[in-house]
PDB file of C-alpha atoms and ligand atoms in Angstrom:
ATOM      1  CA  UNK A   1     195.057 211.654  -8.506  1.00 43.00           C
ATOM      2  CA  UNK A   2     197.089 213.597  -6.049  1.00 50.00           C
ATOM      3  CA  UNK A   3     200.055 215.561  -7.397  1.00 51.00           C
ATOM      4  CA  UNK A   4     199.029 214.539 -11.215  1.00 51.00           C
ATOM      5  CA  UNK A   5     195.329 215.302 -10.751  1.00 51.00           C
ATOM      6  CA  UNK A   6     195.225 218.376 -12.183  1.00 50.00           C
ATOM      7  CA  UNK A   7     196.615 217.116 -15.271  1.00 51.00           C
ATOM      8  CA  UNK A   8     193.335 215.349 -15.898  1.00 54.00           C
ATOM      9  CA  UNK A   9     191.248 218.300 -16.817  1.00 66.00           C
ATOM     10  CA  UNK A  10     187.460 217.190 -18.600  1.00 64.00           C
ATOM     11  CA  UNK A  11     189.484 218.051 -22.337  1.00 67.00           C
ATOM     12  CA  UNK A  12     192.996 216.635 -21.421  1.00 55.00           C
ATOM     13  CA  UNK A  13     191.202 213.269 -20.660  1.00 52.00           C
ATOM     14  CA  UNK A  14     188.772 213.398 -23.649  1.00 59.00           C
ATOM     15  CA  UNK A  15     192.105 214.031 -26.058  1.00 58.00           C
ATOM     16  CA  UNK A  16     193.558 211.390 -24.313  1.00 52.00           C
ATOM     17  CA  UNK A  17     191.245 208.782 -24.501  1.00 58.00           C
ATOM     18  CA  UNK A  18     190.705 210.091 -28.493  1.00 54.00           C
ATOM     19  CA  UNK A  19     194.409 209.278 -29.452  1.00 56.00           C
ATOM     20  CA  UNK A  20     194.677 205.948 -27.601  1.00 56.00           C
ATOM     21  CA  UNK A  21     190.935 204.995 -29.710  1.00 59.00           C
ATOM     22  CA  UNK A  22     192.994 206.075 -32.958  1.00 57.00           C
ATOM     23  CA  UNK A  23     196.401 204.121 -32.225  1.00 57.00           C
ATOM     24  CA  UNK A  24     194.426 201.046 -31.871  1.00 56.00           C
ATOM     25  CA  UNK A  25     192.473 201.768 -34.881  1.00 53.00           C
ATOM     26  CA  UNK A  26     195.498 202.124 -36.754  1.00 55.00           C
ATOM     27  CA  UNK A  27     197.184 199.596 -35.716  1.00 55.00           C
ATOM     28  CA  UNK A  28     194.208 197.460 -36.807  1.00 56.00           C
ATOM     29  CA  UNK A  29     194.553 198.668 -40.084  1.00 55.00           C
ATOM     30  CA  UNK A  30     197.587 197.948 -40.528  1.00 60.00           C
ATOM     31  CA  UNK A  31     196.798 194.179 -39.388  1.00 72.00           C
ATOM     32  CA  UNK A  32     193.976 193.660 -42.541  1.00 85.00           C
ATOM     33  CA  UNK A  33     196.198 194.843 -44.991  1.00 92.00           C
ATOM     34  CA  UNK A  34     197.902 192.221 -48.056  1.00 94.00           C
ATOM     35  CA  UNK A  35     201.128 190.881 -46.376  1.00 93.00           C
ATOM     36  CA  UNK A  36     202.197 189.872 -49.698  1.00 95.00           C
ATOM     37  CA  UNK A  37     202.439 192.942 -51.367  1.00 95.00           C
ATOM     38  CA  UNK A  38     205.946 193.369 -49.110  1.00 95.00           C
ATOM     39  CA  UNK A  39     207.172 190.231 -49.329  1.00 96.00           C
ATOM     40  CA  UNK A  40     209.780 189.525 -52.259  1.00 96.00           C
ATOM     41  CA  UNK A  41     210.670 186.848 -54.501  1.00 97.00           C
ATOM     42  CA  UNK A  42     213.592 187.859 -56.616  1.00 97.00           C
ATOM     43  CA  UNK A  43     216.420 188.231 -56.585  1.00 96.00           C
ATOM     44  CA  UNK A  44     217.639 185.233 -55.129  1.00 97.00           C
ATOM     45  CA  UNK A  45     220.795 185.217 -53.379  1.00 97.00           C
ATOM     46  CA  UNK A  46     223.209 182.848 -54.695  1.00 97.00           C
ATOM     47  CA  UNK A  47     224.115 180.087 -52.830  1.00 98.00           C
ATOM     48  CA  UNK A  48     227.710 180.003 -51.386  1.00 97.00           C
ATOM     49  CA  UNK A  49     228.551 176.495 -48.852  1.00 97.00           C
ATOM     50  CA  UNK A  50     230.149 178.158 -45.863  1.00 97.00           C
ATOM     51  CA  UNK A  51     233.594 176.655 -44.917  1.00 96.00           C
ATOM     52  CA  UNK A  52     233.487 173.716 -42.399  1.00 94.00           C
ATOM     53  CA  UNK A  53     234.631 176.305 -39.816  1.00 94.00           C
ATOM     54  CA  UNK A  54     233.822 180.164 -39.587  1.00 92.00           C
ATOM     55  CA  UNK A  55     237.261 180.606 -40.172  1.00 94.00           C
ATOM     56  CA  UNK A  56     237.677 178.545 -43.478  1.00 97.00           C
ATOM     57  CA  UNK A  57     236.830 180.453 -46.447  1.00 98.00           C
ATOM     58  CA  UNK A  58     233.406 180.024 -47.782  1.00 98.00           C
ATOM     59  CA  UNK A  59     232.977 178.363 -51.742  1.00 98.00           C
ATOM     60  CA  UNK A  60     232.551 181.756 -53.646  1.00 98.00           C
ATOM     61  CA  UNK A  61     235.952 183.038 -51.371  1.00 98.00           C
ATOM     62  CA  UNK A  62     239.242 183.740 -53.888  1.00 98.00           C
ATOM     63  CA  UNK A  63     241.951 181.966 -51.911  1.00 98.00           C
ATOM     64  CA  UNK A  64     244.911 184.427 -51.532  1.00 98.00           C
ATOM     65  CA  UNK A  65     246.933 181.878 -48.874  1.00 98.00           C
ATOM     66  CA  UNK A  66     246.472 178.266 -47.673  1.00 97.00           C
ATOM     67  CA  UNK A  67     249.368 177.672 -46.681  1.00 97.00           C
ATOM     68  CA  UNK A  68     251.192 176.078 -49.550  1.00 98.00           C
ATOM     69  CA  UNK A  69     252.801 178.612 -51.561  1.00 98.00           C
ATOM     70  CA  UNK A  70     252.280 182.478 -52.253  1.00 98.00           C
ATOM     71  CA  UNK A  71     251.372 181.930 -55.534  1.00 98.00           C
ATOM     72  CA  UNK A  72     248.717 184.442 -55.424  1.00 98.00           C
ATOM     73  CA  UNK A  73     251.553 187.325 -54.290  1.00 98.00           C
ATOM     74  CA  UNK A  74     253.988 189.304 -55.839  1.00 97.00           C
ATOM     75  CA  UNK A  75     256.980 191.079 -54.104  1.00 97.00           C
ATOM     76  CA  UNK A  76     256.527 195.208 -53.780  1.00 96.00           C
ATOM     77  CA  UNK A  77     258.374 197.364 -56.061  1.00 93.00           C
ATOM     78  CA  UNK A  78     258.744 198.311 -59.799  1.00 91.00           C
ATOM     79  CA  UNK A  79     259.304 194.707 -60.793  1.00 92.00           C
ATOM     80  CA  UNK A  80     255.749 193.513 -60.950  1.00 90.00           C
ATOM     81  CA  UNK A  81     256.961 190.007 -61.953  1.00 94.00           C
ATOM     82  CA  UNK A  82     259.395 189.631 -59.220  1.00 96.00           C
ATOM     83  CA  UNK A  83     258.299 186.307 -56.920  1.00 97.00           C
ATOM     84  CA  UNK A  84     257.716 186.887 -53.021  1.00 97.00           C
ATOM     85  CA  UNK A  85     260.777 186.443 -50.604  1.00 96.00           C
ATOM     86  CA  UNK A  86     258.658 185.597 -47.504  1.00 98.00           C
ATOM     87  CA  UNK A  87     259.411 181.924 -46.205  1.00 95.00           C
ATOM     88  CA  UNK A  88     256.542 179.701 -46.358  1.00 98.00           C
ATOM     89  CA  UNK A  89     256.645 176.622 -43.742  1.00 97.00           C
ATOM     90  CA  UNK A  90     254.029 174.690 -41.997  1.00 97.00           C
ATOM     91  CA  UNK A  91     251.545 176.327 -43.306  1.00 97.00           C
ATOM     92  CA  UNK A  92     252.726 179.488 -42.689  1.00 98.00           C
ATOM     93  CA  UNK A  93     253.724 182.979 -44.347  1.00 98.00           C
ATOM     94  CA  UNK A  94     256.672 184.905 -42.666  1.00 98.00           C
ATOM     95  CA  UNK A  95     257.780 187.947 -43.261  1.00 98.00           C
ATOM     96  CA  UNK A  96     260.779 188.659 -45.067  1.00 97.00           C
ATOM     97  CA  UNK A  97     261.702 192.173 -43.876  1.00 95.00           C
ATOM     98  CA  UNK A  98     265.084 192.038 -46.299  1.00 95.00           C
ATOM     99  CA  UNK A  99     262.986 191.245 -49.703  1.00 94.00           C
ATOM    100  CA  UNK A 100     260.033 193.795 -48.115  1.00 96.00           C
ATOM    101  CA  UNK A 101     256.590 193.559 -48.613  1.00 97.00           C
ATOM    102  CA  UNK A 102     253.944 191.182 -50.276  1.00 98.00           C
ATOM    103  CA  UNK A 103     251.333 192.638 -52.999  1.00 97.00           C
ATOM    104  CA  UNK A 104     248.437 190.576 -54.464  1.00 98.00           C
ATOM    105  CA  UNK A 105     248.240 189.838 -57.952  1.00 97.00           C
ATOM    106  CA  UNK A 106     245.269 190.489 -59.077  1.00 98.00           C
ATOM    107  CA  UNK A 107     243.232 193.753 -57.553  1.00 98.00           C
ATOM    108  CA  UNK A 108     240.231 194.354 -56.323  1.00 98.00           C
ATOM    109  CA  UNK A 109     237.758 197.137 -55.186  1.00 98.00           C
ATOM    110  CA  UNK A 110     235.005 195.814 -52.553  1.00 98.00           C
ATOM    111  CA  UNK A 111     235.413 193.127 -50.677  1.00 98.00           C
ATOM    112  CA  UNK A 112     235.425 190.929 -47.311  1.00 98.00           C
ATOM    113  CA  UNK A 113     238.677 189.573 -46.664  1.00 98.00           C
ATOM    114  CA  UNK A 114     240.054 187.145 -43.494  1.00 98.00           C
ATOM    115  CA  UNK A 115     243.024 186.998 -42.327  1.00 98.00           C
ATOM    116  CA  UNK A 116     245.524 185.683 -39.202  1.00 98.00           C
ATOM    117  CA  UNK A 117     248.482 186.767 -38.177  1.00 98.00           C
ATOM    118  CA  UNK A 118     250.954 185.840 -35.327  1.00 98.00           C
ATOM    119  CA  UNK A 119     253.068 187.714 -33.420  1.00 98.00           C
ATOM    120  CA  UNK A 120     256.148 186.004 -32.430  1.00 98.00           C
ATOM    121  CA  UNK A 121     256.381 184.666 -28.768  1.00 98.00           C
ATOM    122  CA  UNK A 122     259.686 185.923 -28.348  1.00 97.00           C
ATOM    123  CA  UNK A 123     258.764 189.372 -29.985  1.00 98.00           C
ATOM    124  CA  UNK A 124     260.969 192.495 -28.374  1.00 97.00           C
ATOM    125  CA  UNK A 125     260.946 196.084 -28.961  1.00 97.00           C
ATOM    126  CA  UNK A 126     258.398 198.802 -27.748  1.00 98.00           C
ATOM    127  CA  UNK A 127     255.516 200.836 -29.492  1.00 98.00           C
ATOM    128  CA  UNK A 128     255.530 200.586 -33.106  1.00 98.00           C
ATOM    129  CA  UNK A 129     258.988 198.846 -33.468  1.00 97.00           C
ATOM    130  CA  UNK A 130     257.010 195.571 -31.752  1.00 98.00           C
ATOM    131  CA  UNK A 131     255.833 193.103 -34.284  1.00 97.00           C
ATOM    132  CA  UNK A 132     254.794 195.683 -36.954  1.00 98.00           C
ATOM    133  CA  UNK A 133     252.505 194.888 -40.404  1.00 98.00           C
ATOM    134  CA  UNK A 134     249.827 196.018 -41.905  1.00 98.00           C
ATOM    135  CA  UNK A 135     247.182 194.936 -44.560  1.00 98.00           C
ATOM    136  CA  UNK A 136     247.264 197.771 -47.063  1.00 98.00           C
ATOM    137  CA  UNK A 137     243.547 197.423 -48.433  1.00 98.00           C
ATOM    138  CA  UNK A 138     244.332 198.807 -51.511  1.00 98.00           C
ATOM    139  CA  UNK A 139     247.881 199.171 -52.190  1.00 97.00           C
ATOM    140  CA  UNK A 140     248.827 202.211 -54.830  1.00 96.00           C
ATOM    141  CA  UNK A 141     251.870 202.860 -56.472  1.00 85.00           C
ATOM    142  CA  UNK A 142     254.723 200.408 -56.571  1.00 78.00           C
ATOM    143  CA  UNK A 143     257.086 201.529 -54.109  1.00 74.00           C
ATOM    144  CA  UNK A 144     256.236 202.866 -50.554  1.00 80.00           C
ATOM    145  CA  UNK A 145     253.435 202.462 -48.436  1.00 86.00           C
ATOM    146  CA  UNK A 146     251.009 204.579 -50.127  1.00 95.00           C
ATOM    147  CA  UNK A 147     247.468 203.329 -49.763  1.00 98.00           C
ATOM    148  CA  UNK A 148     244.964 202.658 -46.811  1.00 98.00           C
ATOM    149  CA  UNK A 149     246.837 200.936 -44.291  1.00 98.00           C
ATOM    150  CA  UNK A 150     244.916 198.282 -41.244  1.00 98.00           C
ATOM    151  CA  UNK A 151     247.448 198.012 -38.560  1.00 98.00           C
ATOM    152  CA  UNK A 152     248.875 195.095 -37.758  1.00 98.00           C
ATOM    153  CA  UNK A 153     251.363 195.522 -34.466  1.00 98.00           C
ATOM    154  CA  UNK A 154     251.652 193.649 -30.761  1.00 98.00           C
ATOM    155  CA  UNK A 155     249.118 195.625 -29.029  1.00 98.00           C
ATOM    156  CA  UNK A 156     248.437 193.015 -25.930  1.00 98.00           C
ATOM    157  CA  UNK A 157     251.109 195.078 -23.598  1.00 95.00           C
ATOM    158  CA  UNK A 158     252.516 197.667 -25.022  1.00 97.00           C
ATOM    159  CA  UNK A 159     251.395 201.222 -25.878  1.00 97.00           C
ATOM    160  CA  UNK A 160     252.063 203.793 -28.852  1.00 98.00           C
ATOM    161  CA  UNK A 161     249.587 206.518 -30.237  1.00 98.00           C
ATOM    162  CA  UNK A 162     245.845 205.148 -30.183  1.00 98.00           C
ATOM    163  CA  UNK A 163     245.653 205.698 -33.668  1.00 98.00           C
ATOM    164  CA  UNK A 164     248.701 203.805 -34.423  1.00 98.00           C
ATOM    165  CA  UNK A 165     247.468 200.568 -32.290  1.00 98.00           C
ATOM    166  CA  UNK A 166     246.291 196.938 -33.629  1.00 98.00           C
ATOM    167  CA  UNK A 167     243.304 197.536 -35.076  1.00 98.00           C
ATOM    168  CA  UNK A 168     243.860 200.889 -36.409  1.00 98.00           C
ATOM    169  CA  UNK A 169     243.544 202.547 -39.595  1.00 98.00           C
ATOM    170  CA  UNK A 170     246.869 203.672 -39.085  1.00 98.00           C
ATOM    171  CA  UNK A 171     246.762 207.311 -37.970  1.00 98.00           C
ATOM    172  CA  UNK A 172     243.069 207.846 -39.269  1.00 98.00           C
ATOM    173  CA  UNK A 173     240.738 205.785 -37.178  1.00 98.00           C
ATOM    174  CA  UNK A 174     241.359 204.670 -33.173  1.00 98.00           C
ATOM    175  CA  UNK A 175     239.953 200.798 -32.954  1.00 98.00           C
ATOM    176  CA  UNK A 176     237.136 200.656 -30.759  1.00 98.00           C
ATOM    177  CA  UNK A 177     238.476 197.772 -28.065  1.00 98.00           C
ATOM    178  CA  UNK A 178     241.692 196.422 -27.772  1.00 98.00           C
ATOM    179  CA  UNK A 179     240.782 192.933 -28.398  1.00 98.00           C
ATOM    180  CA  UNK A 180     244.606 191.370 -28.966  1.00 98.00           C
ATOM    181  CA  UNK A 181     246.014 188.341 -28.204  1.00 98.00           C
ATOM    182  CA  UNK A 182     249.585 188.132 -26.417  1.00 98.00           C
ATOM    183  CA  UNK A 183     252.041 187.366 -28.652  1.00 98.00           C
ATOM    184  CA  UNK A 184     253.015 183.778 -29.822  1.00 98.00           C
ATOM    185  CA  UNK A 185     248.750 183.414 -30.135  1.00 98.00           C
ATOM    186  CA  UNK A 186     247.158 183.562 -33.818  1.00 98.00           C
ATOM    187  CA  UNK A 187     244.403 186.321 -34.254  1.00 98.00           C
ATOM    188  CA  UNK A 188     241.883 186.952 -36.737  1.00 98.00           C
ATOM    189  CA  UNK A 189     241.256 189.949 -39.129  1.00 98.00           C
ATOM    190  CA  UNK A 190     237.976 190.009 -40.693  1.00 98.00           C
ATOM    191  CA  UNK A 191     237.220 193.287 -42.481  1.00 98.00           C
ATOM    192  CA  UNK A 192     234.803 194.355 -45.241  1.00 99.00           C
ATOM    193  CA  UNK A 193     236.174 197.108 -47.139  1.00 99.00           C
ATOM    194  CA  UNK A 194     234.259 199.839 -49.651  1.00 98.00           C
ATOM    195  CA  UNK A 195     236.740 201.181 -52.507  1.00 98.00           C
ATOM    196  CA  UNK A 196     236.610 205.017 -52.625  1.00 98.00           C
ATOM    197  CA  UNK A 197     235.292 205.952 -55.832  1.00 98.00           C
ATOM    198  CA  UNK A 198     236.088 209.118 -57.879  1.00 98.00           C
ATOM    199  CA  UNK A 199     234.623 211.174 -60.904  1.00 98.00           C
ATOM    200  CA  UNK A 200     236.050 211.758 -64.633  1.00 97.00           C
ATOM    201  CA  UNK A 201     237.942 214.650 -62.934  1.00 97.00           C
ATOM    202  CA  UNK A 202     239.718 213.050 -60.493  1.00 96.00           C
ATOM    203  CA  UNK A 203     237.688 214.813 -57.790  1.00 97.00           C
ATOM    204  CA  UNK A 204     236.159 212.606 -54.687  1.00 98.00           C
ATOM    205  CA  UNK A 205     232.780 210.671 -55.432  1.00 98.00           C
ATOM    206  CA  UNK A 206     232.347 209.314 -52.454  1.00 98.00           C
ATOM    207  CA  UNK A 207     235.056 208.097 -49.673  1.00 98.00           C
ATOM    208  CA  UNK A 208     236.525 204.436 -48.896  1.00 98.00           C
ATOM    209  CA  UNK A 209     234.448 203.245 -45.700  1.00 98.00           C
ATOM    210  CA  UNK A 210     235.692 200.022 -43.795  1.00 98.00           C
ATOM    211  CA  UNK A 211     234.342 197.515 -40.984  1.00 99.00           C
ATOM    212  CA  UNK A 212     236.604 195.326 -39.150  1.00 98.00           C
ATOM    213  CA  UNK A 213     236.880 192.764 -36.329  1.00 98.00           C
ATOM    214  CA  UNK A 214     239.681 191.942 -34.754  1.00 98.00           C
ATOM    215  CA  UNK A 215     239.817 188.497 -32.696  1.00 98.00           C
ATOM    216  CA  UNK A 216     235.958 188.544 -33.684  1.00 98.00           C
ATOM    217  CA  UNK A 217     235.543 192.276 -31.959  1.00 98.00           C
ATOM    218  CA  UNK A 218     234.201 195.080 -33.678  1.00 98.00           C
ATOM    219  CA  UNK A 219     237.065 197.639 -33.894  1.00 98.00           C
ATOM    220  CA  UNK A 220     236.142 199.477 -36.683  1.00 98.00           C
ATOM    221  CA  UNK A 221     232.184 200.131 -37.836  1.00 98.00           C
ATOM    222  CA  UNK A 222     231.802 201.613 -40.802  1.00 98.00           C
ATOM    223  CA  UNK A 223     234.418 204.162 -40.337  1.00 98.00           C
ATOM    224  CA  UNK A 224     234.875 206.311 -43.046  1.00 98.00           C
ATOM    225  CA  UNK A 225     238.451 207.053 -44.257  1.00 98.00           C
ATOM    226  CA  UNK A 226     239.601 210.495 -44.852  1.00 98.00           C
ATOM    227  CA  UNK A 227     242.084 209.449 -47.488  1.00 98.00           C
ATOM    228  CA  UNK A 228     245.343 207.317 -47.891  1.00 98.00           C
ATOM    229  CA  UNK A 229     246.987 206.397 -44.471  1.00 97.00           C
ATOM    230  CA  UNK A 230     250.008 208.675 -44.085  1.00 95.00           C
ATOM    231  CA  UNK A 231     253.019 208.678 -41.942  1.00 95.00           C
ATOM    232  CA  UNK A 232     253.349 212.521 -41.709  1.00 95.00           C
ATOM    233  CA  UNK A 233     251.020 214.786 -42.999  1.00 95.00           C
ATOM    234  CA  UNK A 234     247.422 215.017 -43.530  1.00 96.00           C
ATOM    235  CA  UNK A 235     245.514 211.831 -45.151  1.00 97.00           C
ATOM    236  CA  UNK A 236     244.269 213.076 -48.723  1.00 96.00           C
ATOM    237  CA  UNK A 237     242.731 210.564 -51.702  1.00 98.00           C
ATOM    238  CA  UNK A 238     244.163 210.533 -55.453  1.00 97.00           C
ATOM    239  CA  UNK A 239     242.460 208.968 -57.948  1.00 97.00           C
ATOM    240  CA  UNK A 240     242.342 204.927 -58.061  1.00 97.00           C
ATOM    241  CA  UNK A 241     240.948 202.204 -59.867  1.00 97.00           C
ATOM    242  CA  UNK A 242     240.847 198.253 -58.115  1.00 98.00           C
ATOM    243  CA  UNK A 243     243.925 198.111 -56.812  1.00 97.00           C
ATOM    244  CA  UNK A 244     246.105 194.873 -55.049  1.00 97.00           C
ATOM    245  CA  UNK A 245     246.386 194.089 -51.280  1.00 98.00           C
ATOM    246  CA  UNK A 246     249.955 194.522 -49.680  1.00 98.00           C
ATOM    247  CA  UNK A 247     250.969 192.959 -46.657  1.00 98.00           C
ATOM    248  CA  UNK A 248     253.541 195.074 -45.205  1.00 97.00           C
ATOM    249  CA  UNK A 249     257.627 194.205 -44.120  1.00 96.00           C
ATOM    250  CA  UNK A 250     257.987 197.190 -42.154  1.00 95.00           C
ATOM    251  CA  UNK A 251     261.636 198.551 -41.258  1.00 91.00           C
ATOM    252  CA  UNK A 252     261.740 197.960 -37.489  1.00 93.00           C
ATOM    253  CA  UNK A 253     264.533 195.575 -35.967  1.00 92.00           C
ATOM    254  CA  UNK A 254     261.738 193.412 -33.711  1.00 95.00           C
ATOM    255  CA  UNK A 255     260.889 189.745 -34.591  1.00 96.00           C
ATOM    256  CA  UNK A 256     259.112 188.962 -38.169  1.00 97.00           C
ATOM    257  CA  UNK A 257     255.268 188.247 -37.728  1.00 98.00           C
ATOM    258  CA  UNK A 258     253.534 185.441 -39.771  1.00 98.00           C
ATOM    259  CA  UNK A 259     250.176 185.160 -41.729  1.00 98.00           C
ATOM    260  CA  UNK A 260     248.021 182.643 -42.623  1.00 98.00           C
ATOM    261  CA  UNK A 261     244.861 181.520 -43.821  1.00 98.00           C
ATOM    262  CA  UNK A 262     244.256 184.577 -46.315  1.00 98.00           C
ATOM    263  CA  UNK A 263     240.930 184.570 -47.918  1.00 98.00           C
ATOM    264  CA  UNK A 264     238.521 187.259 -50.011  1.00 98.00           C
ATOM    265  CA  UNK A 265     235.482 187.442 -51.218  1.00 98.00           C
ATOM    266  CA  UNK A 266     234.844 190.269 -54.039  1.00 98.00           C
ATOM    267  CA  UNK A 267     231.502 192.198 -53.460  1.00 98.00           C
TER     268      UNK A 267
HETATM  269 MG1  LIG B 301     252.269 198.947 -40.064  1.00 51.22          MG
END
């Protein structure tokens, strides 16, 4: 009544009153239908024993590092039989920024991957001279950092281009929370990454998409990369296949970071 009365005209109402009688009718419908004719049976998923932790990796995972050797790595460059010459002690992977980076053995194209990484405690130097890595998620070529690059840098107190930053797809895609640790803390990386794939002709199928938490924070949903991870320049792709994981030894003069507990699971 009052303001809203008019509204309420005789056919208003009667039109009303018709569509709320149908929604309920409908609704009813829907009720006395089979439920099992949506309801599925096959495939089952396989079964896969989660690790005792969230952290630990799962029983279908491919173990890249637990801490006892870096069997599972290669060092970068032309030699593709040359061993890793990152320390491993206590459990730990550090980097080596003389002998450069680290490159998987085998490669892969989609998968979910976990990963730590410390920053040291003691770390110095300022925006990206301060405790900078990187997981390249697919590593191409043997020399360089060509590839898709997840930024790994201190990021708890101390500030560089937004799309440079922990979290980042470095110079592509701005993390969406700062979620970092100080340094001298371990932090987490868990990331599910989708290859780019590409036709006969080399040309673009359809573009490498990633999803990542950082510290167990969503920093990067679904973000859809734009090609390889560039320095300078605009990002562009090149035709790839499966391709190895690099963990970067970047050139700066601050403190060497550490890794451990490296785990993947192909999708
Ligand atoms: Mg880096």
């Amino acid at each position: 009544m009052y303001t809203i009365a008019p509204l309420f005209s005789r056919k208003f109402f009667i039109l009303l009153m018709f569509l709320l009688s149908m929604d309920t009718f409908l609704f009813a419908q829907n009720q006395q239908g089979d439920p099992k004719l949506t309801e599925f049976y096959t495939p089952v998923p396989k079964i896969v024993t989660p690790g005792m932790t969230n952290d630990q990796p799962p029983s279908d995972a491919i173990v890249l590092f637990d801490g006892k050797n870096l069997d599972q790595w290669r060092a970068e460059g032309m030699d593709t039989t040359k061993k890793p010459g990152w320390i491993v002690e206590n459990g730990i992977a550090t980097v080596d920024k003389k002998s450069g980076g680290i490159v998987t053995r085998q490669s892969f194209t989609d998968y979910q991957l976990h990963a730590e990484y410390r920053i040291p405690e003691n770390i110095t130097g300022s925006g990206q001279a301060r405790g900078n890595s990187g997981i390249f998620l697919a590593s191409l070529g043997n020399g360089g950092d060509q590839g898709y690059e997840l930024q790994v840098l201190d990021s708890y107190n101390n500030s560089t281009y937004v799309n440079g930053q922990a979290g980042s797809i470095y110079k592509q895609g701005v993390p969406l929370a700062n979620p970092c640790r100080k340094p001298g803390e371990w932090q987490t990386y868990d990331v599910v990454w989708t290859a780019p794939r590409f036709k006969e002709d080399g040309t673009l199928e359809s573009p490498a998409r990633v999803t990542v938490f950082l510290n167990a924070v969503l920093v990067q949903n679904n973000f859809e990369l734009k090609g390889q991870t560039l320095y300078i320049g605009q990002p562009f792709y090149k035709k790839h296949g499966p391709a190895p994981i690099k963990l970067q030894a970047h050139g700066d003069k601050s403190e060497p970071i550490s890794y451990r507990n490296i785990w993947l699971r192909p999708l």
